[in-house]
Tab-separated table of C-alpha atoms and ligand atoms in Angstrom:
chain	number	residue	atom	x	y	z
R	1	MET	CA	50.996	-270.667	-57.281
R	2	MET	CA	53.507	-273.420	-57.782
R	3	TYR	CA	56.020	-270.825	-59.025
R	4	LYS	CA	55.357	-268.566	-56.057
R	5	ARG	CA	55.706	-271.494	-53.670
R	6	THR	CA	59.026	-272.427	-55.215
R	7	ILE	CA	60.301	-268.883	-54.793
R	8	TRP	CA	59.025	-268.821	-51.221
R	9	MET	CA	60.712	-272.147	-50.472
R	10	SER	CA	63.919	-270.936	-52.103
R	11	ILE	CA	63.884	-267.828	-49.921
R	12	LEU	CA	63.308	-270.019	-46.879
R	13	ALA	CA	66.123	-272.329	-47.909
R	14	LEU	CA	68.424	-269.355	-48.550
R	15	GLY	CA	67.513	-268.021	-45.159
R	16	LEU	CA	68.365	-271.339	-43.588
R	17	VAL	CA	71.625	-271.503	-45.469
R	18	SER	CA	72.717	-268.029	-44.471
R	19	ARG	CA	71.709	-268.652	-40.872
R	20	ALA	CA	73.590	-271.950	-40.955
R	21	ASN	CA	76.627	-270.040	-42.242
R	22	ALA	CA	76.329	-267.545	-39.438
R	23	ASP	CA	76.135	-270.354	-36.903
R	24	ASP	CA	78.941	-272.331	-38.493
R	25	GLN	CA	81.215	-269.343	-38.817
R	26	PRO	CA	84.267	-270.263	-36.794
R	27	MET	CA	84.586	-268.124	-33.670
R	28	TRP	CA	86.956	-267.558	-30.817
R	29	LYS	CA	86.055	-268.691	-27.341
R	30	ALA	CA	87.001	-266.481	-24.421
R	31	GLY	CA	86.954	-266.937	-20.644
R	32	LEU	CA	87.637	-264.305	-17.992
R	33	ALA	CA	88.331	-264.159	-14.275
R	34	LYS	CA	89.900	-261.694	-11.869
R	35	ALA	CA	90.824	-261.410	-8.202
R	36	VAL	CA	91.890	-258.715	-5.753
R	37	ILE	CA	95.410	-259.334	-4.384
R	38	THR	CA	95.700	-256.350	-2.011
R	39	PRO	CA	97.399	-257.557	1.209
R	40	LYS	CA	95.195	-257.406	4.310
R	41	VAL	CA	98.048	-256.640	6.731
R	42	PRO	CA	100.867	-254.042	6.609
R	43	MET	CA	103.599	-255.490	4.376
R	44	TRP	CA	106.774	-254.409	2.612
R	45	LEU	CA	106.233	-252.722	-0.765
R	46	ALA	CA	108.185	-253.870	-3.819
R	47	GLY	CA	110.564	-252.218	-6.240
R	48	TYR	CA	112.551	-249.586	-4.307
R	49	GLY	CA	115.556	-250.218	-2.083
R	50	GLY	CA	115.029	-247.007	-0.111
R	51	ARG	CA	111.760	-247.726	1.719
R	52	ASP	CA	112.144	-248.025	5.496
R	53	ARG	CA	108.788	-249.358	6.702
R	54	PRO	CA	105.805	-251.523	5.651
R	55	SER	CA	102.637	-250.345	3.870
R	56	GLU	CA	100.253	-247.792	5.396
R	57	GLY	CA	96.875	-248.435	3.802
R	58	THR	CA	95.290	-248.681	0.383
R	59	LEU	CA	94.718	-246.047	-2.301
R	60	HIS	CA	92.908	-248.547	-4.518
R	61	ASP	CA	92.906	-252.357	-4.830
R	62	ILE	CA	95.446	-254.233	-6.915
R	63	TRP	CA	94.454	-257.150	-9.164
R	64	ILE	CA	95.331	-260.249	-11.105
R	65	LYS	CA	93.235	-260.754	-14.276
R	66	ALA	CA	93.074	-263.795	-16.540
R	67	LEU	CA	91.868	-264.036	-20.145
R	68	SER	CA	91.707	-267.457	-21.808
R	69	LEU	CA	91.276	-267.655	-25.576
R	70	GLU	CA	90.615	-270.669	-27.788
R	71	ASP	CA	90.780	-270.672	-31.587
R	72	ALA	CA	88.543	-272.560	-34.043
R	73	LYS	CA	90.760	-275.661	-33.801
R	74	GLY	CA	90.647	-275.748	-30.001
R	75	HIS	CA	94.158	-274.334	-29.436
R	76	ARG	CA	94.170	-272.372	-26.178
R	77	VAL	CA	96.212	-269.641	-24.541
R	78	VAL	CA	95.886	-267.893	-21.227
R	79	LEU	CA	97.078	-264.369	-20.497
R	80	LEU	CA	97.409	-263.345	-16.867
R	81	THR	CA	98.119	-259.685	-16.185
R	82	SER	CA	98.887	-258.346	-12.740
R	83	ASP	CA	99.549	-255.188	-10.738
R	84	LEU	CA	102.642	-256.892	-9.277
R	85	CYS	CA	106.197	-255.545	-9.504
R	86	GLY	CA	107.555	-258.792	-10.900
R	87	MET	CA	107.428	-262.560	-10.609
R	88	PRO	CA	110.256	-264.692	-9.202
R	89	LYS	CA	111.428	-267.643	-11.306
R	90	TRP	CA	110.302	-270.232	-8.720
R	91	MET	CA	106.710	-268.961	-8.891
R	92	TYR	CA	106.620	-268.771	-12.689
R	93	ASP	CA	107.954	-272.363	-12.937
R	94	SER	CA	105.587	-273.643	-10.286
R	95	ILE	CA	102.487	-272.064	-11.905
R	96	CYS	CA	103.450	-273.469	-15.326
R	97	ALA	CA	103.983	-276.959	-13.855
R	98	SER	CA	100.627	-276.815	-12.086
R	99	LEU	CA	98.723	-275.705	-15.219
R	100	LYS	CA	100.388	-278.434	-17.271
R	101	LYS	CA	99.236	-281.034	-14.771
R	102	SER	CA	95.690	-279.711	-14.354
R	103	ASP	CA	94.899	-278.470	-17.880
R	104	GLY	CA	97.620	-279.748	-20.200
R	105	LEU	CA	98.914	-276.232	-20.925
R	106	GLU	CA	102.520	-275.853	-22.127
R	107	ARG	CA	104.699	-272.748	-21.646
R	108	ASP	CA	103.932	-271.480	-25.151
R	109	GLN	CA	100.269	-271.276	-24.061
R	110	ILE	CA	100.824	-269.504	-20.735
R	111	ARG	CA	101.696	-265.812	-20.607
R	112	ILE	CA	102.034	-264.206	-17.188
R	113	THR	CA	102.877	-260.499	-17.252
R	114	ASN	CA	103.357	-257.930	-14.505
R	115	SER	CA	102.925	-254.165	-14.642
R	116	HIS	CA	106.181	-253.658	-12.674
R	117	ASN	CA	104.157	-251.646	-10.190
R	118	HIS	CA	106.286	-250.251	-7.341
R	119	CYS	CA	103.269	-249.936	-4.994
R	120	ALA	CA	102.701	-253.705	-4.932
R	121	PRO	CA	103.732	-256.185	-2.219
R	122	ALA	CA	107.238	-257.668	-2.115
R	123	VAL	CA	107.317	-261.320	-3.129
R	124	ARG	CA	109.689	-264.052	-1.924
R	125	GLY	CA	112.755	-264.382	-4.135
R	126	ASP	CA	112.057	-261.239	-6.170
R	127	LEU	CA	114.493	-258.321	-5.565
R	128	GLU	CA	114.528	-259.593	-1.995
R	129	ASP	CA	117.942	-258.104	-1.139
R	130	TYR	CA	116.338	-254.669	-1.668
R	131	TYR	CA	114.300	-255.002	1.498
R	132	PRO	CA	115.496	-254.827	5.141
R	133	LEU	CA	112.931	-257.405	6.302
R	134	ASP	CA	112.730	-258.402	9.956
R	135	ASP	CA	111.384	-261.846	10.901
R	136	VAL	CA	107.757	-260.665	11.125
R	137	GLN	CA	107.908	-258.956	7.724
R	138	ARG	CA	109.736	-261.874	6.107
R	139	LYS	CA	107.052	-264.311	7.290
R	140	ARG	CA	104.304	-262.009	5.938
R	141	VAL	CA	106.027	-261.712	2.554
R	142	TYR	CA	106.596	-265.482	2.329
R	143	ASP	CA	103.042	-266.379	3.428
R	144	TYR	CA	101.608	-263.847	0.976
R	145	SER	CA	103.762	-265.286	-1.834
R	146	ASP	CA	102.418	-268.800	-1.271
R	147	TRP	CA	98.844	-267.494	-1.168
R	148	LEU	CA	99.467	-265.415	-4.320
R	149	GLU	CA	100.693	-268.433	-6.270
R	150	ARG	CA	97.555	-270.407	-5.380
R	151	GLU	CA	95.353	-267.410	-6.229
R	152	ILE	CA	96.974	-266.971	-9.664
R	153	ILE	CA	96.425	-270.649	-10.498
R	154	ARG	CA	92.834	-270.484	-9.224
R	155	THR	CA	92.109	-267.362	-11.304
R	156	ILE	CA	93.626	-268.786	-14.501
R	157	ARG	CA	91.664	-272.021	-14.061
R	158	ALA	CA	88.452	-270.041	-13.433
R	159	SER	CA	88.959	-268.251	-16.779
R	160	LEU	CA	89.500	-271.604	-18.538
R	161	GLY	CA	86.281	-272.846	-16.985
R	162	ASN	CA	83.946	-270.136	-18.285
R	163	MET	CA	84.705	-269.994	-22.029
R	164	ARG	CA	82.036	-268.584	-24.347
R	165	ALA	CA	81.847	-267.600	-28.054
R	166	ALA	CA	83.647	-264.337	-28.753
R	167	THR	CA	85.246	-262.096	-31.356
R	168	VAL	CA	88.754	-260.666	-31.142
R	169	SER	CA	90.063	-257.504	-32.772
R	170	SER	CA	93.253	-255.461	-32.648
R	171	GLY	CA	94.360	-251.850	-32.983
R	172	GLU	CA	97.042	-249.442	-31.884
R	173	GLY	CA	96.867	-246.108	-30.094
R	174	VAL	CA	99.356	-243.484	-28.918
R	175	CYS	CA	100.276	-242.042	-25.520
R	176	THR	CA	103.234	-239.743	-24.942
R	177	PHE	CA	104.184	-239.391	-21.258
R	178	ALA	CA	107.044	-241.960	-21.166
R	179	VAL	CA	110.549	-240.406	-21.148
R	180	ASN	CA	113.895	-242.154	-21.748
R	181	ARG	CA	115.569	-242.005	-18.335
R	182	ARG	CA	119.063	-242.872	-19.610
R	183	ASN	CA	119.193	-239.808	-21.851
R	184	ASN	CA	117.548	-237.153	-19.660
R	185	LYS	CA	118.029	-235.784	-16.152
R	186	GLU	CA	114.764	-236.189	-14.264
R	187	ALA	CA	115.086	-232.723	-12.715
R	188	ASP	CA	115.347	-231.099	-16.193
R	189	ILE	CA	112.118	-232.564	-17.567
R	190	PRO	CA	109.517	-230.068	-16.194
R	191	GLU	CA	111.446	-227.091	-17.654
R	192	MET	CA	112.061	-228.923	-20.968
R	193	LEU	CA	108.336	-229.662	-21.309
R	194	LYS	CA	107.480	-226.053	-20.409
R	195	ARG	CA	109.770	-224.867	-23.200
R	196	GLY	CA	107.987	-227.262	-25.573
R	197	GLU	CA	111.127	-229.386	-26.055
R	198	THR	CA	111.025	-233.130	-26.669
R	199	PRO	CA	113.132	-235.098	-24.163
R	200	LYS	CA	116.111	-236.938	-25.685
R	201	GLY	CA	116.558	-240.621	-26.469
R	202	PRO	CA	114.456	-243.429	-27.942
R	203	VAL	CA	110.925	-244.025	-26.612
R	204	ASP	CA	108.042	-246.289	-27.639
R	205	HIS	CA	104.792	-244.336	-27.404
R	206	SER	CA	102.638	-246.952	-29.164
R	207	VAL	CA	99.680	-248.533	-27.325
R	208	PRO	CA	98.908	-252.043	-28.633
R	209	ILE	CA	95.251	-252.986	-28.032
R	210	LEU	CA	93.458	-256.339	-28.187
R	211	VAL	CA	89.702	-256.312	-27.675
R	212	VAL	CA	87.426	-259.284	-26.932
R	213	ARG	CA	83.644	-259.015	-27.431
R	214	ASP	CA	80.788	-261.473	-26.944
R	215	THR	CA	78.352	-262.527	-29.681
R	216	LYS	CA	76.135	-259.501	-28.892
R	217	ASP	CA	79.153	-257.225	-29.462
R	218	GLU	CA	79.400	-256.360	-25.779
R	219	LEU	CA	82.961	-255.692	-24.594
R	220	LEU	CA	84.408	-258.488	-22.459
R	221	ALA	CA	88.090	-257.552	-22.254
R	222	ILE	CA	90.449	-254.764	-23.317
R	223	VAL	CA	94.132	-255.696	-23.248
R	224	PHE	CA	96.389	-252.684	-23.694
R	225	GLY	CA	100.122	-252.083	-23.460
R	226	TYR	CA	102.560	-249.267	-22.794
R	227	ALA	CA	106.351	-249.167	-22.474
R	228	CYS	CA	106.990	-247.305	-19.232
R	229	HIS	CA	107.913	-248.011	-15.607
R	230	ASN	CA	105.028	-247.926	-13.121
R	231	THR	CA	107.038	-245.638	-10.859
R	232	VAL	CA	105.044	-242.412	-10.610
R	233	LEU	CA	104.563	-243.190	-6.922
R	234	SER	CA	107.063	-244.224	-4.249
R	235	PHE	CA	104.859	-243.869	-1.165
R	236	TYR	CA	103.499	-246.475	1.265
R	237	GLN	CA	99.991	-247.245	-0.025
R	238	TRP	CA	98.772	-250.136	-2.165
R	239	CYS	CA	97.703	-249.040	-5.653
R	240	GLY	CA	98.378	-249.872	-9.307
R	241	ASP	CA	100.237	-246.607	-10.141
R	242	TYR	CA	99.383	-245.104	-13.577
R	243	ALA	CA	98.461	-248.539	-15.033
R	244	GLY	CA	96.062	-249.102	-12.115
R	245	PHE	CA	94.400	-245.750	-12.780
R	246	ALA	CA	94.206	-246.528	-16.537
R	247	GLN	CA	92.468	-249.848	-15.848
R	248	ILE	CA	90.049	-248.195	-13.409
R	249	ALA	CA	89.220	-245.477	-15.980
R	250	LEU	CA	88.568	-248.035	-18.750
R	251	GLU	CA	86.418	-250.276	-16.552
R	252	LYS	CA	84.388	-247.198	-15.567
R	253	LYS	CA	83.924	-246.146	-19.197
R	254	TYR	CA	83.040	-249.700	-20.356
R	255	PRO	CA	81.054	-251.256	-17.486
R	256	GLY	CA	81.258	-255.048	-17.518
R	257	ALA	CA	84.551	-255.128	-19.447
R	258	MET	CA	87.828	-256.238	-17.850
R	259	ALA	CA	90.776	-253.910	-18.576
R	260	MET	CA	94.199	-255.630	-18.602
R	261	PHE	CA	97.528	-253.785	-18.743
R	262	VAL	CA	100.699	-255.291	-20.240
R	263	ASP	CA	104.056	-253.516	-19.934
R	264	GLY	CA	106.149	-252.956	-23.064
R	265	CYS	CA	109.937	-252.612	-23.411
R	266	GLY	CA	110.073	-249.849	-20.815
R	267	GLY	CA	113.200	-250.886	-18.889
R	268	ASP	CA	114.707	-247.442	-19.588
R	269	GLN	CA	111.430	-245.474	-19.624
R	270	ASN	CA	110.008	-243.449	-16.728
R	271	PRO	CA	106.768	-241.479	-16.303
R	272	LEU	CA	108.176	-237.962	-15.894
R	273	PRO	CA	107.629	-235.688	-14.047
R	274	ARG	CA	106.299	-237.840	-11.226
R	275	ARG	CA	105.706	-238.580	-7.491
R	276	THR	CA	102.137	-237.329	-6.865
R	277	VAL	CA	98.859	-239.265	-6.894
R	278	GLU	CA	97.435	-236.550	-9.194
R	279	MET	CA	100.180	-237.273	-11.761
R	280	ALA	CA	99.615	-241.054	-11.562
R	281	GLU	CA	95.910	-240.496	-12.192
R	282	LYS	CA	96.610	-237.992	-14.995
R	283	TYR	CA	98.938	-240.429	-16.814
R	284	GLY	CA	96.442	-243.253	-16.266
R	285	ASN	CA	93.673	-241.152	-17.785
R	286	GLN	CA	95.931	-240.177	-20.717
R	287	LEU	CA	96.671	-243.819	-21.427
R	288	ALA	CA	92.984	-244.770	-21.077
R	289	ALA	CA	92.075	-241.969	-23.512
R	290	GLY	CA	94.608	-243.358	-26.023
R	291	VAL	CA	92.913	-246.752	-25.698
R	292	THR	CA	89.343	-245.393	-25.898
R	293	LYS	CA	90.115	-243.549	-29.124
R	294	VAL	CA	90.893	-246.902	-30.780
R	295	VAL	CA	88.230	-249.037	-29.077
R	296	ASP	CA	85.458	-246.623	-30.154
R	297	GLN	CA	86.531	-246.867	-33.828
R	298	LYS	CA	86.332	-249.880	-36.136
R	299	MET	CA	89.175	-252.235	-35.228
R	300	GLN	CA	90.935	-254.961	-37.230
R	301	SER	CA	88.904	-258.154	-36.816
R	302	LEU	CA	91.041	-261.269	-36.199
R	303	ALA	CA	89.903	-264.711	-37.410
R	304	PRO	CA	90.111	-267.493	-34.765
R	305	LYS	CA	93.561	-268.671	-35.832
R	306	LEU	CA	96.165	-268.882	-33.117
R	307	ARG	CA	99.751	-270.109	-33.227
R	308	THR	CA	102.115	-270.176	-30.252
R	309	ALA	CA	105.806	-270.873	-29.621
R	310	PHE	CA	108.229	-270.651	-26.696
R	311	GLU	CA	111.811	-271.362	-25.728
R	312	PHE	CA	114.285	-270.670	-22.970
R	313	VAL	CA	117.534	-269.176	-24.252
R	314	ASP	CA	120.605	-269.295	-22.035
R	315	LEU	CA	121.971	-265.836	-21.225
R	316	PRO	CA	125.528	-266.153	-19.848
R	317	PHE	CA	126.816	-263.924	-17.053
R	318	GLU	CA	130.024	-262.018	-17.789
R	319	LYS	CA	131.609	-263.449	-14.616
R	320	ASN	CA	130.690	-264.683	-11.155
R	321	PRO	CA	131.932	-262.784	-8.078
R	322	THR	CA	134.987	-264.121	-6.218
R	323	ARG	CA	135.098	-264.584	-2.448
R	324	LEU	CA	137.559	-261.693	-2.277
R	325	GLU	CA	135.213	-259.345	-4.170
R	326	LEU	CA	132.275	-260.396	-2.000
R	327	ASN	CA	134.254	-259.616	1.161
R	328	VAL	CA	135.042	-256.132	-0.196
R	329	HIS	CA	131.326	-255.550	-0.907
R	330	LEU	CA	130.534	-256.709	2.621
R	331	LYS	CA	132.654	-253.841	3.980
R	332	ASP	CA	132.013	-251.057	1.450
R	333	GLY	CA	128.733	-251.887	-0.257
R	334	SER	CA	125.290	-250.278	-0.181
R	335	PRO	CA	122.749	-252.088	2.055
R	336	VAL	CA	121.479	-253.996	-1.019
R	337	ARG	CA	125.078	-254.990	-1.961
R	338	VAL	CA	125.806	-256.134	1.596
R	339	ARG	CA	122.671	-258.318	1.783
R	340	TRP	CA	123.529	-259.773	-1.648
R	341	ALA	CA	127.196	-260.388	-0.704
R	342	LYS	CA	126.081	-262.199	2.487
R	343	ARG	CA	123.723	-264.378	0.431
R	344	MET	CA	126.454	-265.175	-2.121
R	345	LEU	CA	129.059	-265.955	0.557
R	346	LYS	CA	126.623	-268.307	2.287
R	347	GLN	CA	126.070	-270.071	-1.015
R	348	LEU	CA	129.857	-270.509	-1.394
R	349	ASP	CA	130.105	-271.771	2.204
R	350	ASP	CA	127.300	-274.254	1.494
R	351	GLY	CA	129.292	-275.560	-1.489
R	352	VAL	CA	126.591	-274.658	-4.037
R	353	PRO	CA	128.298	-273.451	-7.250
R	354	PHE	CA	127.123	-270.159	-8.825
R	355	ALA	CA	125.025	-270.408	-11.996
R	356	LYS	CA	126.941	-269.382	-15.138
R	357	SER	CA	123.811	-268.262	-17.001
R	358	HIS	CA	120.054	-267.657	-16.691
R	359	PRO	CA	117.358	-269.476	-18.722
R	360	TYR	CA	115.527	-266.561	-20.348
R	361	ALA	CA	111.875	-266.872	-21.459
R	362	VAL	CA	111.066	-265.987	-25.098
R	363	GLN	CA	107.516	-266.467	-26.361
R	364	ALA	CA	105.527	-265.453	-29.445
R	365	TRP	CA	101.840	-265.622	-30.296
R	366	ASP	CA	100.270	-265.088	-33.697
R	367	PHE	CA	96.607	-264.068	-33.740
R	368	ASP	CA	95.601	-264.356	-37.426
R	369	GLY	CA	98.698	-262.418	-38.525
R	370	GLN	CA	99.008	-260.152	-35.474
R	371	LEU	CA	102.446	-261.023	-34.087
R	372	TRP	CA	102.819	-260.566	-30.338
R	373	ILE	CA	106.243	-261.290	-28.800
R	374	ALA	CA	106.636	-261.591	-25.007
R	375	LEU	CA	109.993	-261.450	-23.239
R	376	GLY	CA	111.065	-261.989	-19.640
R	377	GLY	CA	112.843	-259.334	-17.604
R	378	GLU	CA	112.992	-255.576	-17.857
R	379	VAL	CA	113.673	-255.136	-21.566
R	380	LEU	CA	115.011	-251.776	-22.757
R	381	VAL	CA	113.293	-249.924	-25.588
R	382	ASP	CA	115.792	-250.694	-28.398
R	383	TYR	CA	114.351	-254.215	-28.602
R	384	ALA	CA	110.828	-253.029	-29.493
R	385	HIS	CA	112.202	-250.898	-32.343
R	386	ARG	CA	114.454	-253.702	-33.584
R	387	TYR	CA	111.650	-256.295	-33.730
R	388	ARG	CA	109.244	-253.914	-35.462
R	389	LYS	CA	111.915	-253.369	-38.094
R	390	GLU	CA	112.500	-257.119	-38.425
R	391	TYR	CA	108.944	-258.460	-38.209
R	392	GLY	CA	106.771	-255.574	-39.382
R	393	ALA	CA	105.446	-252.296	-38.012
R	394	LYS	CA	102.387	-254.037	-36.492
R	395	THR	CA	104.519	-256.259	-34.237
R	396	TRP	CA	103.839	-256.003	-30.488
R	397	VAL	CA	106.610	-256.592	-27.964
R	398	THR	CA	105.568	-257.144	-24.359
R	399	SER	CA	108.175	-257.273	-21.590
R	400	TYR	CA	107.961	-258.105	-17.852
R	401	SER	CA	106.572	-261.482	-18.904
R	402	ALA	CA	107.472	-264.788	-17.177
R	403	ASP	CA	110.079	-264.069	-14.443
R	404	LEU	CA	111.525	-260.611	-13.682
R	405	THR	CA	115.063	-261.887	-14.544
R	406	ALA	CA	116.896	-258.483	-14.575
R	407	TYR	CA	117.335	-255.512	-16.919
R	408	ILE	CA	117.869	-256.585	-20.519
R	409	PRO	CA	120.054	-253.980	-22.274
R	410	SER	CA	120.663	-253.852	-26.028
R	411	GLU	CA	124.254	-254.056	-27.267
R	412	ARG	CA	124.187	-250.265	-27.660
R	413	ASN	CA	123.119	-249.890	-24.004
R	414	TRP	CA	125.735	-252.453	-22.928
R	415	ARG	CA	128.515	-250.451	-24.575
R	416	GLU	CA	127.237	-247.238	-22.906
R	417	GLY	CA	127.119	-248.904	-19.452
R	418	GLY	CA	125.122	-247.369	-16.605
R	419	TYR	CA	122.409	-248.515	-14.218
R	420	GLU	CA	120.406	-250.853	-16.484
R	421	VAL	CA	123.607	-252.625	-17.582
R	422	GLY	CA	125.760	-253.318	-14.506
R	423	TYR	CA	123.395	-254.204	-11.651
R	424	LEU	CA	122.341	-257.841	-12.093
R	425	HIS	CA	123.164	-258.419	-8.416
R	426	GLU	CA	120.064	-256.415	-7.465
R	427	TYR	CA	118.038	-259.318	-8.902
R	428	MET	CA	119.866	-261.790	-6.623
R	429	LEU	CA	121.860	-263.102	-9.598
R	430	PRO	CA	125.523	-264.142	-9.052
R	431	ALA	CA	126.959	-261.496	-11.404
R	432	ASP	CA	126.889	-257.810	-12.333
R	433	ARG	CA	126.577	-257.943	-16.134
R	434	TRP	CA	125.369	-260.150	-18.966
R	435	THR	CA	127.923	-260.918	-21.657
R	436	ARG	CA	128.117	-258.292	-24.396
R	437	ASP	CA	126.232	-260.502	-26.903
R	438	VAL	CA	123.010	-260.511	-24.804
R	439	GLU	CA	121.034	-258.789	-27.586
R	440	ASP	CA	122.346	-261.204	-30.256
R	441	ARG	CA	121.399	-264.219	-28.175
R	442	ILE	CA	117.870	-262.981	-27.455
R	443	SER	CA	117.301	-261.860	-31.057
R	444	ALA	CA	118.436	-265.243	-32.421
R	445	SER	CA	115.976	-266.866	-30.012
R	446	VAL	CA	113.146	-264.525	-31.036
R	447	SER	CA	113.866	-265.363	-34.671
R	448	ARG	CA	113.665	-269.134	-33.940
R	449	VAL	CA	110.445	-268.704	-31.964
R	450	VAL	CA	108.796	-266.520	-34.638
R	451	ALA	CA	109.844	-269.034	-37.334
R	452	LYS	CA	107.978	-271.745	-35.396
R	453	LEU	CA	104.739	-269.776	-35.850
R	454	LYS	CA	104.759	-270.234	-39.642
R	455	PRO	CA	102.158	-272.798	-40.736
C	1	ZN	ZN1	112.501	-251.552	-13.227
């Protein structure tokens, strides 16, 4: 009897111990929030210089989505993804300052990314010389921008305020519709694909995936990336382009989960062929299928260990424009050039010197060994391949993070020249090109930031 009781008590004690272990097991905490940001009035759409009128309705809503994560030691990050074309530097700085004041978050803990969607509203100070805005449209764009900033801060803070225990896991899928637009003529692509040929030039068809589940293993969030412009559509309706359709498809397949798209190094990648809603939906479904394939399998579980680092690196401009050059542009330039030249000349008249460089945002997160680099601007695909070579095949490189900056060519691209190399003025910057060492400078910064992640 005594013996039996001892065994029974031992079993009970063991049970208690194992349950205590389960309870004590360190876990992530995750918080989520999202908001619709579809404008309620006709407004100018972002991303193309050729549009001649404001929006004409909504295909589907566009969103901002926030995911806050906290590791076992209480270190927090927040990821905000959006269906916006890009974020101006003033808004990125202002959001970071606000979150530092309200929640003590530093820039290494805040990651704001945009899908570079060209069916999103124009925002003040972002590619603004692209758009022939009249006074009514300008006021709408500026009012919307101020509202958007407040809404982003509100959404991030809502995610920080509803943290619960969670697990995090990672995986990687494949999706193949992105085509290198520097190495192929868009008009040739349909025939090439029909002949079964692979378009030329480097691409990044990987789909990085981060999944967050609650303690009952229910999906809370699916973060997924792809390196390709959201430029299937160039019409006049609000929608999220292929990334919007991919998020809709995933949220339909996994009810209750929040799907969040992050853009990769797709500065030179286009979804081709393109220009119909059917194609945008088809590519979205293809991408969602690539994600589903991974999410439905066993994924790599990540322990609640998070390290973060950030720096601004100065990227010098090759040269500022002279008054003489600006006056020539004023006479002979495209409408975008003329608006830019007027802006630059006014700055000279006001006695405000041109900046010689741009502070470029470089950030890295390490989730229990999963390295995730995030870069500002429209980074071209060479960078993703370079950093996977340098930091391991599992490395993720997200672009279109922080402010939209401009295109970020590799040295190879810079030597080749072309659209993504010589058009910094389109981003309202006082120059046409970065200096030739732009890749060296960014890569040295990435190496410093990644080194800071080592325990
Ligand atoms: Zn672009």
